[in-house]
Amino acid sequence: MSSRHAITTGCVLTITALTLTAAPAVAQARTAETSAVEAARKPPPGMIEALQRDLGLTREEAETRLRNEARMTPVEERLRGQLGSRFGGAWFAGSVAQTLVVATTSPADIALIVAAGARAEIVTRSLADLQAVKKHIDQALPTRQETGSVRYIDTKINKVVVLSTAVTTTTNILENAGVDPVAVRVVSSDEKPRPLGDVVGGEAYYIGSASRCSVGFSVTRGAQKGFVSAGHCGKVGAATTGVNRAAQGVFEGSSFPGSDYAWVAVNGDWTPKPLVKNGSGGTVTVAGSRVAVEGASVCRSGSTTGWHCGTIQQRDTSVTYPQGTVSEVTRTTVCAEPGDSGGSFIAIDQAQGVTSGGSGDCTSGGVTYFQPIGEILATYGLTLVTDGTTPPGTSTPPGTSTPPGTGTPPGTGTCTGYPQSVTGTLNNGQSVYQPNNRYYRSTVAGVHAGCLDANDGVDFDLYLQKWNGRNWSVVATADSPSPDEKISYTGTPGYYRYRVVSANGSSPYTLKYKTP
């Protein structure tokens, strides 16, 4: 009998160089949830048409799908945090993503999942268990494509899948290495991913005299402007020129293989914008980087094949290219071709990552992998440029200005003994990440303490998030119906950030915090 039972309750890419605005995004004018839902109601230009073409949907079905995804994505994020070590994964089911399925290892979680509006599924192995199995497989398999060119966690079957052209050989290697055979499925496949690079065509940026790649997303690091792209596009120190062949920038960071990401610092002639080309003469605005749920719609922009859409299949995938293995990329049904590498993957208006490579093409179809944006930002200390970004040179730092009638930031009240302090103002429904829409790094284990103070009569909430290598997860919550909140959390070393949310009302606020 299956140990898994459903509980039912009812290529290297180049996009045209994005012009960027120079400064970290500090305050968000909208929460990520609000932004995504609004975008789904009025989808970015070209997205509905691409979903109709690539997923075989009617216009009404495509619109419904985006609304469902926007509505249920925050639910998945919340349940992931609540289930903790019991979380077994989550995915959208149905042609219009009408069902969010959330897996857990404990039947006691069924009521919680159902109450949140999702479908519960009981599994044997948690997502953490599967990640450990996959790590074991990555270490056991040699770096030859025929013995497992692709390895990924398939949460729907609660196993790690290995794609191989030599099934028997691969199975024997895994058995000899002591990998749990019940947790693995070896599938015959002739898929041999490769980086999709160096094909001339469309708008691009160039490395040296011949190589070309696509810009992914606009970023900043302090006052320095730049963009992210694929790591195999260039090594640290390599100079770039823009689509017009004018001097553009220099690779400040690059990793490949192992990972496949890079960032380029541009000169003063280039201005970062929160935009992605949609392949039909228009652009899509980038509002944030909320991680989409498996099964969600996602679109890719590249200079060779333009704008194509599909769905997110599996995360934490390992891909063996001829040059070596790249880990922790995301597998999608979106097609791509050589010349598309480095370009943008975006879900509605939320940045997902940059194109790494794939197999197939956009005539017969294919599979493409992207490097998640969160890891790139965390690795290099970058800030994604979004539509909430305020250019440098403003008289007051974003998020600290005081709207008419709201007064000055409140006193610290009981928030004493906290060495770090930030202030800002939020209107009803807004949120912001602190410190300064960035994060801080803790190198030792210890207590993270935060104290939020806002004006009487409003309801402000405080969340502490930690980067888990894939996305930001909530590790501590203070969401009482009051203006003041406190958090105390004992955590391991890593990257952390606070999220301040106005659940009701407008007010300036003061956040004080201390780190281990």
Coordinates of C-alpha atoms in Angstrom, one line a residue:
M1 CA 0.0 0.0 0.0
S2 CA 1.2 3.5 -0.8
S3 CA 2.5 5.4 2.2
R4 CA 1.1 8.5 0.7
H5 CA -2.6 9.3 1.2
A6 CA -4.5 12.3 -0.1
I7 CA -6.9 14.0 2.4
T8 CA -9.4 15.8 0.3
T9 CA -11.7 18.4 1.8
G10 CA -14.1 19.3 -0.7
C11 CA 20.9 27.9 -22.1
V12 CA 22.4 31.1 -21.3
L13 CA 19.8 33.9 -21.8
T14 CA 20.2 37.5 -22.6
I15 CA 17.4 40.0 -22.2
T16 CA 17.8 43.5 -23.3
A17 CA 19.8 45.5 -20.9
L18 CA 17.4 46.8 -18.2
T19 CA 18.0 50.3 -17.4
L20 CA 18.2 50.6 -13.6
T21 CA 17.4 53.3 -10.9
A22 CA 20.3 53.7 -8.5
A23 CA 19.3 53.0 -4.9
P24 CA 18.2 50.3 -2.6
A25 CA 14.4 49.8 -2.3
V26 CA 13.6 50.6 1.3
A27 CA 9.9 51.0 1.8
Q28 CA 7.3 49.1 -0.1
A29 CA 4.2 50.9 -1.1
R30 CA 2.4 47.6 -1.1
T31 CA 2.7 44.3 0.6
A32 CA 3.9 41.5 -1.6
E33 CA 0.5 39.8 -1.3
T34 CA -1.4 43.0 -2.3
S35 CA 1.0 43.6 -5.2
A36 CA 0.6 40.1 -6.6
V37 CA -3.2 40.1 -6.2
E38 CA -3.5 43.5 -7.9
A39 CA -1.2 42.3 -10.7
A40 CA -3.3 39.2 -11.2
R41 CA -6.4 41.3 -11.5
K42 CA -4.7 43.3 -14.2
P43 CA -1.9 41.0 -15.5
P44 CA 1.3 42.5 -16.9
P45 CA 1.2 43.2 -20.6
G46 CA 1.7 40.1 -22.7
M47 CA 1.4 37.6 -19.8
I48 CA -2.2 36.5 -20.5
E49 CA -1.4 36.0 -24.2
A50 CA 1.7 34.0 -23.4
L51 CA -0.1 31.8 -21.0
Q52 CA -2.8 31.1 -23.5
R53 CA -0.2 30.1 -26.1
D54 CA 2.2 28.1 -23.9
L55 CA -0.3 26.4 -21.5
G56 CA -3.2 26.0 -23.9
L57 CA -5.6 28.1 -21.8
T58 CA -8.5 30.4 -22.8
R59 CA -8.1 34.0 -21.7
E60 CA -10.6 33.5 -18.9
E61 CA -8.7 30.5 -17.7
A62 CA -5.4 32.3 -17.7
E63 CA -6.9 35.2 -15.7
T64 CA -8.4 32.8 -13.2
R65 CA -5.2 30.9 -12.8
L66 CA -3.2 34.1 -11.9
R67 CA -5.9 35.2 -9.4
N68 CA -5.8 31.8 -7.7
E69 CA -2.0 31.8 -7.5
A70 CA -1.9 35.3 -6.1
R71 CA -4.5 34.5 -3.5
M72 CA -3.0 31.2 -2.3
T73 CA 0.7 31.9 -2.4
P74 CA 0.6 33.8 1.0
V75 CA -1.3 30.8 2.4
E76 CA 1.5 28.4 1.4
E77 CA 4.1 30.7 2.9
R78 CA 2.3 30.8 6.2
L79 CA 1.6 27.1 6.4
R80 CA 5.3 26.3 5.6
G81 CA 6.3 28.3 8.7
Q82 CA 3.6 26.8 10.9
L83 CA 4.4 23.2 9.9
G84 CA 8.1 23.6 10.4
S85 CA 10.0 20.3 10.3
R86 CA 6.7 18.4 9.3
F87 CA 6.3 20.3 6.1
G88 CA 6.5 18.0 3.1
G89 CA 6.1 20.5 0.2
A90 CA 3.3 22.3 -1.5
W91 CA 2.0 22.7 -5.1
F92 CA -0.8 24.0 -7.2
A93 CA -3.2 21.4 -8.7
G94 CA -5.6 21.9 -11.6
S95 CA -5.4 23.6 -15.0
V96 CA -6.3 27.0 -13.4
A97 CA -4.4 26.3 -10.1
Q98 CA -7.7 25.9 -8.3
T99 CA -6.2 23.8 -5.5
L100 CA -3.3 24.4 -3.2
V101 CA -2.0 21.1 -1.9
V102 CA 0.1 21.1 1.3
A103 CA 1.9 18.0 2.4
T104 CA 2.7 17.1 6.0
T105 CA 4.1 14.1 7.9
S106 CA 1.6 14.5 10.7
P107 CA -2.2 13.8 10.4
A108 CA -2.6 16.2 13.3
D109 CA -1.9 19.1 10.8
I110 CA -4.9 18.3 8.6
A111 CA -7.3 20.6 10.4
L112 CA -4.8 23.5 10.3
I113 CA -4.2 23.0 6.5
V114 CA -7.9 22.7 5.7
A115 CA -8.8 25.7 7.8
A116 CA -6.3 27.8 5.7
G117 CA -8.2 26.8 2.5
A118 CA -5.7 24.2 1.2
R119 CA -5.9 20.4 0.7
A120 CA -3.9 18.3 3.0
E121 CA -1.8 15.4 2.0
I122 CA 0.0 13.0 4.4
V123 CA 3.5 11.9 3.3
T124 CA 6.2 9.7 4.8
R125 CA 9.1 12.0 4.3
S126 CA 9.3 15.7 5.1
L127 CA 10.9 18.2 2.7
A128 CA 14.0 18.3 5.0
D129 CA 14.2 14.4 4.7
L130 CA 14.1 14.6 0.9
Q131 CA 16.7 17.3 0.8
A132 CA 19.0 15.1 2.9
V133 CA 18.4 12.2 0.5
K134 CA 19.1 14.4 -2.5
K135 CA 22.3 15.6 -1.0
H136 CA 23.4 12.0 -0.5
I137 CA 22.6 11.3 -4.2
D138 CA 24.5 14.4 -5.4
Q139 CA 27.6 13.1 -3.5
A140 CA 27.2 9.5 -4.7
L141 CA 26.7 10.1 -8.5
P142 CA 29.8 10.8 -10.6
T143 CA 29.8 14.0 -12.7
R144 CA 28.9 12.2 -15.9
Q145 CA 25.7 13.2 -17.5
E146 CA 24.7 9.6 -18.4
T147 CA 24.5 8.6 -14.7
G148 CA 22.0 11.3 -13.8
S149 CA 22.1 14.6 -15.6
V150 CA 19.2 15.9 -13.5
R151 CA 18.3 15.3 -9.9
Y152 CA 15.3 16.9 -8.2
I153 CA 12.8 16.5 -5.3
D154 CA 9.3 15.7 -6.6
T155 CA 7.1 16.6 -3.6
K156 CA 4.0 15.2 -5.4
I157 CA 5.4 11.6 -5.2
N158 CA 7.5 12.3 -2.0
K159 CA 10.7 11.0 -3.7
V160 CA 13.9 12.2 -5.2
V161 CA 13.9 11.7 -9.0
V162 CA 17.1 11.0 -11.0
L163 CA 16.9 11.3 -14.8
S164 CA 19.5 9.0 -16.4
T165 CA 20.3 7.4 -19.8
A166 CA 21.8 4.5 -17.9
V167 CA 19.1 3.4 -15.4
T168 CA 20.7 0.2 -14.3
T169 CA 24.2 1.7 -13.8
T170 CA 22.7 4.6 -11.9
T171 CA 20.6 2.4 -9.7
N172 CA 23.6 0.2 -8.8
I173 CA 25.7 3.3 -7.9
L174 CA 23.0 4.6 -5.6
E175 CA 22.5 1.2 -3.9
N176 CA 26.2 0.7 -3.4
A177 CA 26.3 4.2 -1.8
G178 CA 23.6 3.3 0.7
V179 CA 21.0 5.7 -0.7
D180 CA 17.5 4.7 0.6
P181 CA 16.0 3.0 -2.5
V182 CA 12.4 3.6 -1.4
A183 CA 13.0 7.4 -1.4
V184 CA 14.4 7.5 -5.0
R185 CA 13.0 7.0 -8.4
V186 CA 15.4 6.6 -11.3
V187 CA 13.8 7.5 -14.6
S188 CA 15.0 6.8 -18.1
S189 CA 15.6 10.1 -19.9
D190 CA 17.8 11.4 -22.8
E191 CA 17.7 14.9 -21.4
K192 CA 21.1 16.5 -21.4
P193 CA 20.9 20.1 -20.3
R194 CA 23.5 22.6 -21.5
P195 CA 24.1 26.2 -20.9
L196 CA 22.3 28.2 -23.5
G197 CA 24.9 30.7 -24.6
D198 CA 26.7 32.9 -27.0
V199 CA 24.2 33.2 -29.8
V200 CA 23.9 36.6 -31.5
G201 CA 20.5 38.1 -31.8
G202 CA 18.3 40.6 -30.1
E203 CA 19.3 43.2 -27.5
A204 CA 22.0 42.0 -25.2
Y205 CA 25.2 42.7 -23.3
Y206 CA 28.5 41.5 -24.5
I207 CA 31.5 40.1 -22.7
G208 CA 34.7 40.7 -24.7
S209 CA 34.5 40.7 -28.5
A210 CA 32.1 37.8 -29.1
S211 CA 30.2 36.4 -26.1
R212 CA 26.7 37.6 -25.4
C213 CA 24.3 37.1 -22.5
S214 CA 21.1 38.6 -21.2
V215 CA 20.5 40.9 -18.3
G216 CA 18.4 39.4 -15.5
F217 CA 17.2 41.9 -13.0
S218 CA 18.3 45.4 -11.9
V219 CA 20.1 45.5 -8.5
T220 CA 22.0 47.8 -6.3
R221 CA 24.7 47.4 -3.6
G222 CA 24.8 50.5 -1.6
A223 CA 25.3 53.3 -4.1
Q224 CA 26.6 51.0 -6.8
K225 CA 24.2 50.1 -9.6
G226 CA 24.1 46.9 -11.6
F227 CA 22.3 43.8 -12.7
V228 CA 22.3 40.0 -12.1
S229 CA 22.8 37.4 -14.8
A230 CA 24.1 33.8 -15.2
G231 CA 27.6 32.9 -13.8
H232 CA 28.7 31.1 -16.9
C233 CA 28.4 34.4 -18.8
G234 CA 31.6 35.8 -17.5
K235 CA 34.3 35.7 -14.8
V236 CA 35.1 38.3 -12.1
G237 CA 36.9 41.2 -13.7
A238 CA 35.5 40.7 -17.2
A239 CA 34.3 43.9 -18.8
T240 CA 30.9 44.2 -20.5
T241 CA 29.4 46.4 -23.2
G242 CA 25.8 47.1 -23.7
V243 CA 23.6 46.3 -26.7
N244 CA 24.8 49.5 -28.3
R245 CA 28.4 48.3 -27.7
A246 CA 29.1 51.2 -25.3
A247 CA 31.1 50.5 -22.2
Q248 CA 28.8 49.2 -19.6
G249 CA 30.3 47.5 -16.5
V250 CA 32.4 44.8 -14.9
F251 CA 31.6 41.4 -13.4
E252 CA 32.0 41.9 -9.6
G253 CA 30.9 38.4 -8.7
S254 CA 30.5 35.2 -10.6
S255 CA 30.0 31.5 -9.8
F256 CA 29.9 28.5 -12.2
P257 CA 29.7 25.6 -11.9
G258 CA 28.4 24.7 -8.5
S259 CA 26.1 27.7 -8.8
D260 CA 25.2 29.7 -11.9
Y261 CA 24.9 33.3 -11.0
A262 CA 26.7 36.6 -11.3
W263 CA 26.4 40.3 -10.9
V264 CA 27.7 43.1 -13.0
A265 CA 28.4 46.6 -11.6
V266 CA 27.5 49.2 -14.3
N267 CA 28.9 52.7 -14.9
G268 CA 27.0 56.0 -14.5
D269 CA 25.7 55.9 -18.1
W270 CA 23.3 53.1 -17.2
T271 CA 20.3 53.5 -15.0
P272 CA 18.6 50.4 -13.4
K273 CA 14.9 50.1 -13.9
P274 CA 12.5 47.6 -12.3
L275 CA 11.4 46.3 -15.7
V276 CA 11.5 43.1 -17.8
K277 CA 10.8 43.0 -21.5
N278 CA 7.6 41.0 -22.4
G279 CA 8.6 40.2 -26.0
S280 CA 6.0 42.3 -27.7
G281 CA 7.4 45.8 -27.3
G282 CA 6.2 46.3 -23.7
T283 CA 7.6 45.7 -20.2
V284 CA 6.6 44.0 -17.0
T285 CA 7.2 45.9 -13.7
V286 CA 9.1 44.1 -11.0
A287 CA 7.4 44.6 -7.6
G288 CA 9.3 42.1 -5.4
S289 CA 10.8 38.6 -5.1
R290 CA 8.2 36.4 -3.4
V291 CA 9.0 32.8 -4.1
A292 CA 6.2 31.2 -6.3
V293 CA 4.7 27.8 -5.3
E294 CA 5.5 24.7 -7.3
G295 CA 2.9 24.5 -10.1
A296 CA 2.6 28.2 -10.4
S297 CA 2.8 30.1 -13.7
V298 CA 6.1 31.6 -14.6
C299 CA 7.4 33.5 -17.6
R300 CA 10.8 34.0 -19.0
S301 CA 12.3 36.8 -21.1
G302 CA 15.3 36.3 -23.4
S303 CA 16.9 37.9 -26.4
T304 CA 16.7 34.8 -28.6
T305 CA 13.2 33.5 -28.1
G306 CA 11.6 36.5 -26.4
W307 CA 8.7 35.9 -23.9
H308 CA 7.6 32.4 -23.0
C309 CA 5.6 31.0 -20.1
G310 CA 5.1 27.6 -18.4
T311 CA 4.9 26.3 -14.8
I312 CA 7.4 25.8 -12.0
Q313 CA 8.0 22.0 -11.6
Q314 CA 10.6 21.3 -8.9
R315 CA 13.0 23.3 -6.8
D316 CA 16.4 22.3 -5.4
T317 CA 17.3 20.6 -8.6
S318 CA 20.9 19.5 -9.5
V319 CA 21.9 19.7 -13.2
T320 CA 25.0 18.3 -14.7
Y321 CA 26.2 20.3 -17.6
P322 CA 29.3 19.4 -19.7
Q323 CA 31.2 22.0 -17.6
G324 CA 30.1 20.6 -14.3
T325 CA 27.2 20.3 -11.9
V326 CA 25.0 23.2 -10.8
S327 CA 22.9 22.7 -7.7
E328 CA 19.7 24.3 -6.2
V329 CA 18.3 25.5 -9.5
T330 CA 14.5 25.4 -10.3
R331 CA 13.1 23.2 -13.0
T332 CA 10.4 24.6 -15.3
T333 CA 8.4 23.7 -18.4
V334 CA 9.3 27.0 -20.0
C335 CA 11.2 26.7 -23.3
A336 CA 14.5 28.4 -24.1
E337 CA 17.2 28.4 -26.6
P338 CA 20.9 29.4 -26.9
G339 CA 21.2 33.1 -26.3
D340 CA 18.5 33.3 -23.7
S341 CA 20.8 32.7 -20.7
G342 CA 21.0 35.1 -17.8
G343 CA 17.5 36.5 -18.6
S344 CA 14.6 37.0 -16.2
F345 CA 12.1 34.5 -14.8
I346 CA 9.1 36.3 -13.3
A347 CA 5.8 35.2 -11.7
I348 CA 3.2 37.9 -12.3
D349 CA 5.3 40.8 -10.9
Q350 CA 7.6 38.8 -8.6
A351 CA 11.2 38.1 -9.7
Q352 CA 12.1 34.4 -9.4
G353 CA 15.5 34.0 -10.9
V354 CA 17.9 34.1 -13.9
T355 CA 18.0 31.5 -16.6
S356 CA 20.8 29.0 -16.4
G357 CA 20.3 26.3 -19.1
G358 CA 18.1 23.6 -20.4
S359 CA 17.2 21.2 -23.1
G360 CA 14.9 21.2 -26.1
D361 CA 13.8 24.4 -27.9
C362 CA 10.8 26.6 -28.4
T363 CA 9.6 24.8 -31.5
S364 CA 9.3 21.3 -30.0
G365 CA 9.2 22.3 -26.3
G366 CA 11.8 21.9 -23.6
V367 CA 12.8 22.2 -20.0
T368 CA 14.7 25.2 -18.6
Y369 CA 16.3 25.8 -15.2
F370 CA 16.7 29.1 -13.4
Q371 CA 19.0 30.1 -10.5
P372 CA 16.7 31.6 -7.7
I373 CA 17.0 35.3 -7.2
G374 CA 17.1 35.1 -3.4
E375 CA 20.3 33.2 -3.2
I376 CA 22.0 35.7 -5.6
L377 CA 20.9 38.7 -3.6
A378 CA 22.0 37.1 -0.3
T379 CA 25.4 35.9 -1.6
Y380 CA 26.5 39.3 -2.9
G381 CA 24.6 41.6 -0.5
L382 CA 22.4 43.0 -3.3
T383 CA 19.1 44.8 -3.3
L384 CA 16.5 44.1 -6.0
V385 CA 15.3 47.2 -7.8
T386 CA 11.5 47.2 -7.6
D387 CA 8.8 49.7 -8.4
G388 CA 9.0 50.9 -4.8
T389 CA 12.7 51.9 -5.2
T390 CA 13.5 55.6 -4.5
P391 CA 16.5 57.0 -6.3
P392 CA 19.5 58.3 -4.2
G393 CA 19.8 61.9 -3.5
T394 CA 16.4 62.3 -1.9
S395 CA 16.4 64.5 1.2
T396 CA 14.8 61.9 3.4
P397 CA 15.7 58.1 3.3
P398 CA 12.7 56.1 1.9
G399 CA 10.4 54.8 4.6
T400 CA 11.4 57.6 7.1
S401 CA 9.4 60.5 5.8
T402 CA 6.3 61.5 7.8
P403 CA 3.0 61.9 5.9
P404 CA 0.9 64.9 6.7
G405 CA -1.0 64.4 10.0
T406 CA 0.8 61.4 11.2
G407 CA 3.3 63.2 13.5
T408 CA 6.8 62.2 14.3
P409 CA 8.1 58.7 15.1
P410 CA 6.8 57.5 18.5
G411 CA 9.0 57.3 21.5
T412 CA 10.8 54.1 22.3
G413 CA 8.4 53.3 25.1
T414 CA 9.4 50.0 26.6
C415 CA 11.9 49.4 23.8
T416 CA 15.0 49.9 25.8
G417 CA 18.3 48.0 25.7
Y418 CA 18.3 47.5 22.0
P419 CA 21.4 48.9 20.3
Q420 CA 20.1 49.0 16.7
S421 CA 17.2 51.3 15.7
V422 CA 15.3 52.2 12.5
T423 CA 12.3 54.4 11.9
G424 CA 9.7 54.8 9.2
T425 CA 6.1 55.3 8.3
L426 CA 3.5 52.9 7.0
N427 CA 0.0 53.5 5.7
N428 CA -2.8 51.0 6.0
G429 CA -1.9 47.7 4.4
Q430 CA 1.8 48.6 3.7
S431 CA 4.8 46.6 4.8
V432 CA 8.6 47.1 4.7
Y433 CA 11.7 44.9 5.4
Q434 CA 14.2 46.1 7.9
P435 CA 17.0 47.0 8.2
N436 CA 16.7 49.2 5.1
N437 CA 15.0 46.7 2.9
R438 CA 18.0 44.5 3.4
Y439 CA 19.0 41.9 6.0
Y440 CA 21.7 41.3 8.5
R441 CA 24.1 38.4 9.1
S442 CA 24.6 36.6 12.4
T443 CA 27.8 34.6 12.6
V444 CA 27.0 33.0 15.9
A445 CA 24.0 31.3 17.5
G446 CA 22.0 33.4 20.0
V447 CA 19.0 35.5 20.7
H448 CA 17.5 37.9 18.1
A449 CA 15.3 40.4 19.8
G450 CA 13.1 43.1 18.2
C451 CA 10.8 45.7 19.7
L452 CA 8.3 47.7 17.5
D453 CA 6.5 50.9 18.7
A454 CA 3.8 52.7 16.7
N455 CA 1.1 55.2 17.6
D456 CA -1.9 54.2 19.7
G457 CA -5.0 53.2 17.7
V458 CA -3.2 51.2 14.9
D459 CA -2.4 47.5 14.5
F460 CA 1.2 46.9 13.5
D461 CA 2.7 43.4 13.3
L462 CA 6.3 42.2 13.4
Y463 CA 7.9 39.2 11.8
L464 CA 11.4 37.8 11.9
Q465 CA 12.5 35.9 8.8
K466 CA 15.6 33.7 8.1
W467 CA 17.1 32.8 4.8
N468 CA 16.9 29.0 4.5
G469 CA 18.9 28.7 1.3
R470 CA 15.9 28.8 -0.9
N471 CA 13.6 31.5 0.4
W472 CA 12.9 33.7 3.4
S473 CA 10.9 31.7 6.1
V474 CA 9.1 33.2 9.1
V475 CA 10.8 32.0 12.3
A476 CA 9.1 34.3 14.8
T477 CA 5.8 36.3 14.8
A478 CA 4.3 39.0 16.9
D479 CA 0.8 39.9 15.6
S480 CA -1.3 41.0 18.4
P481 CA -4.0 43.6 17.7
S482 CA -1.9 46.4 19.2
P483 CA 0.6 49.0 17.9
D484 CA 3.5 47.6 19.8
E485 CA 5.1 44.2 19.3
K486 CA 8.1 42.3 20.7
I487 CA 10.0 39.3 19.3
S488 CA 12.6 37.1 21.0
Y489 CA 14.0 34.2 19.0
T490 CA 17.0 31.9 19.6
G491 CA 18.5 31.0 16.2
T492 CA 21.5 29.6 14.5
P493 CA 24.0 31.6 12.4
G494 CA 22.6 32.9 9.1
Y495 CA 20.9 35.8 7.3
Y496 CA 17.9 37.5 9.1
R497 CA 15.5 40.4 8.4
Y498 CA 12.4 41.9 10.1
R499 CA 9.2 42.6 8.3
V500 CA 7.0 45.4 9.7
V501 CA 3.4 45.3 8.6
S502 CA 0.5 47.7 9.0
A503 CA -2.5 45.4 9.6
N504 CA -4.7 48.4 10.2
G505 CA -4.1 52.1 10.3
S506 CA -1.3 54.5 9.4
S507 CA 1.5 55.6 11.7
P508 CA 5.2 56.3 12.0
Y509 CA 7.0 53.6 13.8
T510 CA 10.3 52.8 15.6
L511 CA 11.9 49.3 15.4
K512 CA 14.7 48.6 17.8
Y513 CA 16.6 45.3 17.7
K514 CA 19.6 43.5 18.8
T515 CA 21.5 40.6 17.3
P516 CA 23.6 37.8 18.9

